[in-house]
Amino acid sequence: MKNKNLKTASICVHSSAIKDEQFGGVNSPIYTSAAFDYRKSGVVYPRYYNTPNQLVIAERIAALEHGEAGLVFSSGMAAIYSAMMAVVKSGDHVIFPLDLYGGTHYMAVQEFPTLGIDFSFVDASDIANFEAAIRPNTKAIYLETPSNPTLRITDIEAVGKLAKAKGITTLIDNTFASPINQNPIDFGIDIVLHSGTKYLSGHSDIIFGAAVSSEAWIKKIYAKSVIYGGNLNGSTCALIERSIKTLAVRVKQQNENALALAHFLDDLPMVRKVNYPGLPSHDGHETAKRIMHGFGGMLSFELRINHVSDIDLMVNSLKMIAPAGSLGGVESLITSPFLTSHAKIPTAERLKMGVTEDLLRLSVGIEDVADLKADLLYAIEKVEMHSLIA
Ligand SMILES: *Cc1c(COP(=O)(O)O)cnc(C)c1O
């Protein structure tokens, strides 16, 4: 069934599924073959990204992102790098946000110089910074909003308009929002990228990526992808298809839980600050209301601590929420960006990014919110008691 007139939750369940003509099973059959009879199906081959199970999820994610076409990859980074290489070449300049996923940051600083591609980082919460960074050879603006780990919001509508006027291609990493909460193509963004490892798969057990855009852009990204070879196999695609069936209900619950926890934490004296775009006090709240359908399942907060070891005490005192670096799964996870993902960045730069030693990032799952509150409160009270004694 194609997606033409379906609404989001129905796209999640049905769009582009393969009809089981032979047995009438209700799920898409899994095709594991790496060799296909060319007289029957044309040239079908996993690295050509055209096997039946790859097409199901590529088309379904494209439908969810309101794009003409999509491609799925073996990781989010495969999607990001393939798309980037389709857009820029030696001599070009790219503008990135200061708050950028570590792997993408590494791609820019490590790989771009060897390719002769120039780049700048800007504070993406103010559109004027993008305008000021544009050079005659700027070919791409790359976005990530809400940002990691401080949940800053970029006005993608404004950046889309600016880029269109200047003939610059826009790419966005839409991982944090998921296609349920944000559809950047509706605001004129050209290429939408996902680490499907997070919300799209939703159970912290699959790694994959996706790119969605116009037919024309996907053709160009495809030309790079067949060389890099970051395709998926049929069984993984079937698991992804199953995961996406529940995407809309999972994200809806995560939005609800995160908003409740944001208010809960905001009311605790031990919490200095909560970063969540759904809070009216958040700098990007009005923009988020305009560009997002929901505020997402990610939040971060600053705890009043005496020493960075209090962060370990907090994390070690949690019983249900696990310390782990990934996000978007049904289970709630917590990390200290200062001690983990951002540990190697010089402290002055970390502070500029808002990555303070008292910051904790929470990926909110679908557990009962009362249990999440109780778990957080117990751990925060441990820190409070410890600071009273100390
Ligand atoms: C995890 C992540 C990536 C990288 O995805 P992989 O699937 O690990 O390659 C890119 N961007 C964001 C925002 C992420 O969270």
CSV table of C-alpha atoms and ligand atoms in Angstrom, one decimal:
chain,number,residue,atom,x,y,z
A,1,MET,CA,0.0,0.0,0.0
A,2,LYS,CA,1.4,3.4,-1.0
A,3,ASN,CA,1.2,6.4,1.3
A,4,LYS,CA,-0.7,8.9,-0.8
A,5,ASN,CA,-3.6,9.7,1.5
A,6,LEU,CA,-2.5,8.1,4.7
A,7,LYS,CA,-1.9,10.1,7.9
A,8,THR,CA,1.3,9.7,9.9
A,9,ALA,CA,0.3,6.9,12.3
A,10,SER,CA,-1.1,4.8,9.4
A,11,ILE,CA,2.1,5.5,7.3
A,12,CYS,CA,4.1,4.0,10.2
A,13,VAL,CA,2.0,0.8,10.1
A,14,HIS,CA,1.3,0.3,6.4
A,15,SER,CA,3.1,2.4,3.9
A,16,SER,CA,4.9,0.6,1.1
A,17,ALA,CA,4.6,-2.8,2.8
A,18,ILE,CA,5.1,-5.9,0.5
A,19,LYS,CA,1.9,-7.9,0.0
A,20,ASP,CA,2.5,-11.5,0.7
A,21,GLU,CA,0.7,-12.9,-2.4
A,22,GLN,CA,1.8,-16.5,-1.8
A,23,PHE,CA,0.6,-17.1,1.8
A,24,GLY,CA,-1.4,-14.0,2.7
A,25,GLY,CA,0.7,-13.3,5.7
A,26,VAL,CA,0.1,-9.8,7.1
A,27,ASN,CA,3.8,-8.8,7.3
A,28,SER,CA,6.2,-8.0,4.5
A,29,PRO,CA,8.1,-11.2,3.6
A,30,ILE,CA,11.8,-11.1,4.2
A,31,TYR,CA,14.0,-11.5,1.1
A,32,THR,CA,17.5,-12.5,2.0
A,33,SER,CA,18.9,-13.0,-1.5
A,34,ALA,CA,22.0,-11.3,-2.7
A,35,ALA,CA,21.4,-12.7,-6.2
A,36,PHE,CA,18.3,-12.1,-8.2
A,37,ASP,CA,17.2,-13.4,-11.7
A,38,TYR,CA,17.9,-10.4,-13.9
A,39,ARG,CA,15.3,-11.6,-16.4
A,40,LYS,CA,12.6,-11.3,-13.8
A,41,SER,CA,13.4,-8.3,-11.6
A,42,GLY,CA,16.1,-6.4,-13.5
A,43,VAL,CA,19.4,-5.8,-11.8
A,44,VAL,CA,18.6,-6.2,-8.1
A,45,TYR,CA,21.5,-6.3,-5.6
A,46,PRO,CA,21.8,-5.3,-1.9
A,47,ARG,CA,24.5,-2.7,-2.6
A,48,TYR,CA,22.3,-1.1,-5.2
A,49,TYR,CA,19.9,-0.3,-2.4
A,50,ASN,CA,17.1,-1.8,-4.4
A,51,THR,CA,16.2,-5.1,-2.7
A,52,PRO,CA,12.5,-5.4,-1.7
A,53,ASN,CA,13.0,-4.9,2.1
A,54,GLN,CA,15.3,-1.9,1.6
A,55,LEU,CA,12.7,-0.3,-0.6
A,56,VAL,CA,9.9,-0.8,2.0
A,57,ILE,CA,11.7,1.2,4.7
A,58,ALA,CA,13.2,3.8,2.4
A,59,GLU,CA,9.8,4.6,1.0
A,60,ARG,CA,8.1,4.5,4.4
A,61,ILE,CA,10.7,6.9,5.9
A,62,ALA,CA,10.4,9.2,2.8
A,63,ALA,CA,6.6,9.3,3.3
A,64,LEU,CA,7.0,10.1,7.0
A,65,GLU,CA,9.4,13.0,6.1
A,66,HIS,CA,7.1,14.3,3.3
A,67,GLY,CA,9.9,13.7,0.8
A,68,GLU,CA,9.8,12.4,-2.8
A,69,ALA,CA,12.4,9.6,-2.2
A,70,GLY,CA,14.6,8.1,0.4
A,71,LEU,CA,17.6,5.8,0.9
A,72,VAL,CA,18.5,3.7,3.9
A,73,PHE,CA,22.0,3.0,5.1
A,74,SER,CA,23.9,0.8,7.5
A,75,SER,CA,24.4,3.7,10.0
A,76,GLY,CA,23.5,7.3,10.5
A,77,MET,CA,27.1,8.4,9.7
A,78,ALA,CA,26.9,6.5,6.3
A,79,ALA,CA,23.8,8.5,5.5
A,80,ILE,CA,25.4,11.8,6.6
A,81,TYR,CA,28.7,11.2,4.8
A,82,SER,CA,27.1,10.0,1.6
A,83,ALA,CA,24.7,12.9,1.5
A,84,MET,CA,27.5,15.4,2.3
A,85,MET,CA,29.7,14.1,-0.5
A,86,ALA,CA,26.8,14.4,-3.0
A,87,VAL,CA,26.5,18.1,-2.1
A,88,VAL,CA,30.0,19.4,-1.8
A,89,LYS,CA,33.4,19.0,-3.5
A,90,SER,CA,36.9,20.4,-3.2
A,91,GLY,CA,36.9,24.2,-3.1
A,92,ASP,CA,33.4,24.4,-1.5
A,93,HIS,CA,32.5,25.8,2.0
A,94,VAL,CA,30.0,24.4,4.5
A,95,ILE,CA,28.4,26.0,7.5
A,96,PHE,CA,27.8,23.8,10.5
A,97,PRO,CA,26.2,24.6,13.9
A,98,LEU,CA,28.4,24.7,16.9
A,99,ASP,CA,26.3,22.1,18.6
A,100,LEU,CA,26.9,19.1,16.3
A,101,TYR,CA,26.9,15.4,16.8
A,102,GLY,CA,30.4,14.2,17.6
A,103,GLY,CA,30.7,11.9,14.5
A,104,THR,CA,29.7,14.7,12.2
A,105,HIS,CA,32.1,17.1,13.9
A,106,TYR,CA,34.8,14.6,13.4
A,107,MET,CA,33.9,14.3,9.7
A,108,ALA,CA,34.3,18.0,9.3
A,109,VAL,CA,37.6,18.5,11.2
A,110,GLN,CA,39.2,15.2,10.2
A,111,GLU,CA,38.1,14.5,6.7
A,112,PHE,CA,37.1,17.8,5.1
A,113,PRO,CA,40.7,19.3,5.1
A,114,THR,CA,42.0,16.2,3.3
A,115,LEU,CA,39.3,16.8,0.6
A,116,GLY,CA,39.9,20.5,0.3
A,117,ILE,CA,36.5,21.3,1.7
A,118,ASP,CA,36.3,24.4,3.9
A,119,PHE,CA,33.9,24.9,6.9
A,120,SER,CA,32.8,27.2,9.6
A,121,PHE,CA,30.9,26.6,12.9
A,122,VAL,CA,28.2,29.1,14.0
A,123,ASP,CA,25.9,29.5,16.9
A,124,ALA,CA,22.7,28.3,15.3
A,125,SER,CA,20.3,29.9,17.7
A,126,ASP,CA,20.6,33.2,15.7
A,127,ILE,CA,19.9,33.3,12.0
A,128,ALA,CA,22.1,36.3,11.6
A,129,ASN,CA,25.2,34.1,12.4
A,130,PHE,CA,24.4,32.0,9.3
A,131,GLU,CA,24.1,35.1,7.1
A,132,ALA,CA,27.4,36.4,8.4
A,133,ALA,CA,29.2,33.2,7.7
A,134,ILE,CA,28.1,32.8,4.1
A,135,ARG,CA,31.0,33.1,1.6
A,136,PRO,CA,31.0,33.2,-2.2
A,137,ASN,CA,31.9,29.4,-2.2
A,138,THR,CA,29.3,28.4,0.5
A,139,LYS,CA,27.5,25.4,-1.0
A,140,ALA,CA,25.8,23.9,2.0
A,141,ILE,CA,24.3,24.8,5.4
A,142,TYR,CA,24.0,21.8,7.8
A,143,LEU,CA,21.5,21.9,10.7
A,144,GLU,CA,20.8,19.9,13.8
A,145,THR,CA,17.8,20.9,15.9
A,146,PRO,CA,16.9,20.4,18.7
A,147,SER,CA,20.6,20.3,19.4
A,148,ASN,CA,22.7,18.0,21.5
A,149,PRO,CA,23.0,18.2,24.5
A,150,THR,CA,21.5,21.6,25.4
A,151,LEU,CA,18.4,21.3,23.2
A,152,ARG,CA,18.8,24.6,21.5
A,153,ILE,CA,16.4,25.4,18.6
A,154,THR,CA,17.3,26.6,15.2
A,155,ASP,CA,14.6,28.4,13.1
A,156,ILE,CA,14.7,26.0,10.1
A,157,GLU,CA,12.1,28.0,8.3
A,158,ALA,CA,14.3,31.1,8.4
A,159,VAL,CA,17.4,29.2,7.4
A,160,GLY,CA,15.5,27.5,4.6
A,161,LYS,CA,14.4,30.9,3.2
A,162,LEU,CA,17.9,32.4,3.5
A,163,ALA,CA,19.6,29.4,1.9
A,164,LYS,CA,17.0,29.3,-1.0
A,165,ALA,CA,17.6,33.0,-1.7
A,166,LYS,CA,21.4,32.4,-1.9
A,167,GLY,CA,21.2,29.2,-3.8
A,168,ILE,CA,22.7,27.2,-0.9
A,169,THR,CA,21.7,23.6,-0.3
A,170,THR,CA,20.4,22.8,3.2
A,171,LEU,CA,20.8,19.5,5.1
A,172,ILE,CA,19.4,18.6,8.5
A,173,ASP,CA,20.1,15.9,11.0
A,174,ASN,CA,16.5,15.3,12.2
A,175,THR,CA,17.5,12.4,14.6
A,176,PHE,CA,16.5,14.2,17.8
A,177,ALA,CA,13.1,15.3,16.7
A,178,SER,CA,12.2,12.2,14.7
A,179,PRO,CA,9.8,12.5,11.7
A,180,ILE,CA,6.9,12.5,14.1
A,181,ASN,CA,7.9,15.8,15.7
A,182,GLN,CA,9.5,17.7,12.9
A,183,ASN,CA,9.3,17.6,9.1
A,184,PRO,CA,12.0,20.0,7.8
A,185,ILE,CA,11.1,19.5,4.1
A,186,ASP,CA,7.8,21.4,4.8
A,187,PHE,CA,10.0,24.4,5.6
A,188,GLY,CA,12.1,24.3,2.5
A,189,ILE,CA,15.1,22.2,3.8
A,190,ASP,CA,16.5,20.1,1.0
A,191,ILE,CA,17.9,16.9,2.5
A,192,VAL,CA,16.8,15.3,5.8
A,193,LEU,CA,19.1,12.8,7.5
A,194,HIS,CA,18.5,10.4,10.3
A,195,SER,CA,20.5,8.2,12.6
A,196,GLY,CA,17.7,5.5,12.6
A,197,THR,CA,19.6,3.9,15.4
A,198,LYS,CA,17.7,6.2,17.7
A,199,TYR,CA,13.9,6.9,17.5
A,200,LEU,CA,13.2,5.1,14.2
A,201,SER,CA,14.4,1.8,15.5
A,202,GLY,CA,13.5,2.8,19.1
A,203,HIS,CA,14.7,-0.3,21.0
A,204,SER,CA,18.5,0.3,21.1
A,205,ASP,CA,19.2,-2.9,19.1
A,206,ILE,CA,19.7,-1.8,15.5
A,207,ILE,CA,22.1,0.7,13.8
A,208,PHE,CA,20.9,2.3,10.6
A,209,GLY,CA,20.6,5.6,8.8
A,210,ALA,CA,18.3,7.3,6.3
A,211,ALA,CA,18.3,10.2,3.8
A,212,VAL,CA,15.1,11.8,2.4
A,213,SER,CA,14.9,14.4,-0.3
A,214,SER,CA,13.7,15.1,-3.8
A,215,GLU,CA,14.1,12.4,-6.5
A,216,ALA,CA,16.9,14.5,-8.0
A,217,TRP,CA,18.9,14.8,-4.8
A,218,ILE,CA,18.4,11.1,-3.9
A,219,LYS,CA,19.8,10.2,-7.3
A,220,LYS,CA,23.0,12.2,-6.6
A,221,ILE,CA,23.3,10.7,-3.1
A,222,TYR,CA,22.7,7.2,-4.5
A,223,ALA,CA,25.6,7.7,-7.0
A,224,LYS,CA,27.9,8.1,-3.9
A,225,SER,CA,26.2,5.4,-1.9
A,226,VAL,CA,26.8,2.6,-4.4
A,227,ILE,CA,30.6,3.4,-4.1
A,228,TYR,CA,30.7,3.6,-0.3
A,229,GLY,CA,28.5,0.4,0.0
A,230,GLY,CA,26.7,1.2,3.3
A,231,ASN,CA,23.6,-0.8,2.6
A,232,LEU,CA,21.4,-3.0,4.9
A,233,ASN,CA,20.5,-6.6,4.6
A,234,GLY,CA,16.9,-7.9,4.4
A,235,SER,CA,16.6,-9.2,8.0
A,236,THR,CA,17.7,-5.9,9.5
A,237,CYS,CA,15.2,-4.1,7.2
A,238,ALA,CA,12.4,-6.3,8.4
A,239,LEU,CA,13.3,-5.4,12.0
A,240,ILE,CA,13.3,-1.8,11.1
A,241,GLU,CA,9.9,-2.1,9.4
A,242,ARG,CA,8.5,-3.6,12.6
A,243,SER,CA,10.1,-0.8,14.7
A,244,ILE,CA,8.6,1.9,12.6
A,245,LYS,CA,5.1,0.5,13.0
A,246,THR,CA,5.1,1.8,16.6
A,247,LEU,CA,7.1,5.0,15.9
A,248,ALA,CA,4.1,7.3,16.2
A,249,VAL,CA,2.8,5.9,19.5
A,250,ARG,CA,6.3,5.6,21.0
A,251,VAL,CA,7.2,9.2,20.3
A,252,LYS,CA,3.8,10.5,21.4
A,253,GLN,CA,4.5,8.8,24.8
A,254,GLN,CA,8.1,10.0,24.9
A,255,ASN,CA,6.9,13.6,24.2
A,256,GLU,CA,4.4,13.3,27.0
A,257,ASN,CA,6.8,11.8,29.5
A,258,ALA,CA,9.6,14.3,28.7
A,259,LEU,CA,7.3,17.3,29.1
A,260,ALA,CA,6.1,16.0,32.5
A,261,LEU,CA,9.7,15.3,33.7
A,262,ALA,CA,10.8,18.7,32.4
A,263,HIS,CA,8.2,20.4,34.7
A,264,PHE,CA,9.0,18.0,37.5
A,265,LEU,CA,12.7,18.7,37.4
A,266,ASP,CA,12.2,22.5,36.9
A,267,ASP,CA,10.3,22.6,40.2
A,268,LEU,CA,13.1,20.9,42.2
A,269,PRO,CA,15.4,23.3,44.2
A,270,MET,CA,18.4,21.0,43.5
A,271,VAL,CA,17.9,21.5,39.7
A,272,ARG,CA,19.4,24.8,38.5
A,273,LYS,CA,18.2,24.7,35.0
A,274,VAL,CA,16.2,22.5,32.6
A,275,ASN,CA,16.7,22.5,28.9
A,276,TYR,CA,13.6,21.4,27.1
A,277,PRO,CA,11.9,23.2,24.2
A,278,GLY,CA,8.5,22.4,25.6
A,279,LEU,CA,9.0,24.7,28.6
A,280,PRO,CA,7.7,28.3,28.1
A,281,SER,CA,11.0,29.5,29.7
A,282,HIS,CA,13.1,27.9,27.0
A,283,ASP,CA,14.7,30.4,24.6
A,284,GLY,CA,13.5,28.5,21.5
A,285,HIS,CA,10.0,27.7,22.8
A,286,GLU,CA,8.1,30.0,20.4
A,287,THR,CA,10.2,28.8,17.4
A,288,ALA,CA,9.7,25.2,18.5
A,289,LYS,CA,6.0,25.7,18.7
A,290,ARG,CA,6.0,26.9,15.1
A,291,ILE,CA,8.3,24.3,13.5
A,292,MET,CA,7.7,21.2,15.6
A,293,HIS,CA,4.6,19.0,16.1
A,294,GLY,CA,5.9,17.8,19.5
A,295,PHE,CA,8.8,18.8,21.7
A,296,GLY,CA,10.5,15.4,21.7
A,297,GLY,CA,11.8,13.0,24.2
A,298,MET,CA,15.2,14.6,24.9
A,299,LEU,CA,16.0,17.0,27.8
A,300,SER,CA,19.0,18.0,29.8
A,301,PHE,CA,19.3,19.6,33.2
A,302,GLU,CA,21.9,21.2,35.5
A,303,LEU,CA,22.2,19.8,39.0
A,304,ARG,CA,23.4,21.9,41.9
A,305,ILE,CA,26.5,19.9,42.8
A,306,ASN,CA,29.6,20.6,44.9
A,307,HIS,CA,31.9,18.4,42.9
A,308,VAL,CA,31.8,16.6,39.6
A,309,SER,CA,31.8,13.3,41.6
A,310,ASP,CA,28.3,14.2,42.6
A,311,ILE,CA,27.3,13.4,39.0
A,312,ASP,CA,28.6,9.8,39.5
A,313,LEU,CA,26.7,9.6,42.8
A,314,MET,CA,23.5,10.7,41.0
A,315,VAL,CA,23.9,8.3,38.1
A,316,ASN,CA,24.9,5.4,40.4
A,317,SER,CA,21.9,6.0,42.6
A,318,LEU,CA,19.4,5.5,39.7
A,319,LYS,CA,17.7,2.2,39.7
A,320,MET,CA,15.7,2.2,36.5
A,321,ILE,CA,17.2,4.9,34.3
A,322,ALA,CA,20.5,3.4,32.9
A,323,PRO,CA,23.7,5.3,32.1
A,324,ALA,CA,24.3,4.9,28.4
A,325,GLY,CA,25.2,7.1,25.5
A,326,SER,CA,22.6,6.4,22.9
A,327,LEU,CA,19.0,7.7,22.8
A,328,GLY,CA,15.6,7.4,21.4
A,329,GLY,CA,14.8,3.9,22.8
A,330,VAL,CA,11.8,2.8,24.8
A,331,GLU,CA,14.0,2.7,27.9
A,332,SER,CA,15.1,5.9,29.6
A,333,LEU,CA,18.9,6.6,29.5
A,334,ILE,CA,21.1,9.2,31.1
A,335,THR,CA,24.5,10.6,30.4
A,336,SER,CA,26.9,13.2,31.5
A,337,PRO,CA,28.0,14.9,28.3
A,338,PHE,CA,30.9,16.5,30.2
A,339,LEU,CA,32.3,13.1,31.2
A,340,THR,CA,31.5,11.1,28.1
A,341,SER,CA,30.5,12.5,24.6
A,342,HIS,CA,32.2,15.9,25.1
A,343,ALA,CA,35.1,14.8,27.3
A,344,LYS,CA,37.8,15.4,24.7
A,345,ILE,CA,36.7,18.9,23.8
A,346,PRO,CA,38.8,21.7,25.6
A,347,THR,CA,36.9,23.0,28.6
A,348,ALA,CA,36.6,26.6,27.3
A,349,GLU,CA,34.9,25.2,24.1
A,350,ARG,CA,32.7,22.9,26.2
A,351,LEU,CA,31.5,25.8,28.3
A,352,LYS,CA,30.7,27.8,25.2
A,353,MET,CA,28.5,24.9,24.1
A,354,GLY,CA,26.8,24.9,27.5
A,355,VAL,CA,28.4,21.5,28.4
A,356,THR,CA,29.0,22.2,32.1
A,357,GLU,CA,30.2,19.6,34.5
A,358,ASP,CA,26.8,19.7,36.3
A,359,LEU,CA,24.8,18.9,33.1
A,360,LEU,CA,23.0,15.6,32.6
A,361,ARG,CA,21.2,14.5,29.4
A,362,LEU,CA,18.1,12.4,29.7
A,363,SER,CA,16.6,10.3,26.8
A,364,VAL,CA,13.1,9.8,28.1
A,365,GLY,CA,11.6,6.4,27.4
A,366,ILE,CA,8.0,5.0,27.5
A,367,GLU,CA,8.0,3.8,31.1
A,368,ASP,CA,5.4,5.0,33.5
A,369,VAL,CA,6.2,8.6,34.3
A,370,ALA,CA,5.6,8.1,38.0
A,371,ASP,CA,8.4,5.6,38.2
A,372,LEU,CA,10.7,7.9,36.2
A,373,LYS,CA,10.0,10.7,38.7
A,374,ALA,CA,10.6,8.5,41.7
A,375,ASP,CA,13.9,7.2,40.3
A,376,LEU,CA,15.1,10.7,39.6
A,377,LEU,CA,14.0,12.1,42.9
A,378,TYR,CA,15.7,9.3,44.9
A,379,ALA,CA,19.0,9.9,43.1
A,380,ILE,CA,18.8,13.7,43.4
A,381,GLU,CA,18.0,13.4,47.1
A,382,LYS,CA,21.1,11.3,47.5
A,383,VAL,CA,23.2,14.1,46.0
A,384,GLU,CA,21.4,16.6,48.2
A,385,MET,CA,22.0,14.6,51.4
A,386,HIS,CA,25.7,14.1,50.4
A,387,SER,CA,26.1,17.9,49.9
A,388,LEU,CA,24.6,18.6,53.3
A,389,ILE,CA,27.0,16.3,55.0
A,390,ALA,CA,30.0,17.4,52.9
B,1,LIG,C1,23.7,8.7,16.8
B,1,LIG,C2,23.7,10.0,16.0
B,1,LIG,C3,24.3,10.0,14.8
B,1,LIG,C4,25.1,8.9,14.2
B,1,LIG,O1,24.4,7.8,13.9
B,1,LIG,P1,25.0,6.3,13.8
B,1,LIG,O2,23.7,5.6,13.5
B,1,LIG,O3,25.6,6.0,15.2
B,1,LIG,O4,26.0,6.3,12.7
B,1,LIG,C5,24.2,11.2,14.0
B,1,LIG,N1,23.5,12.3,14.5
B,1,LIG,C6,22.9,12.2,15.7
B,1,LIG,C7,22.1,13.4,16.2
B,1,LIG,C8,23.0,11.1,16.5
B,1,LIG,O5,22.4,11.1,17.7
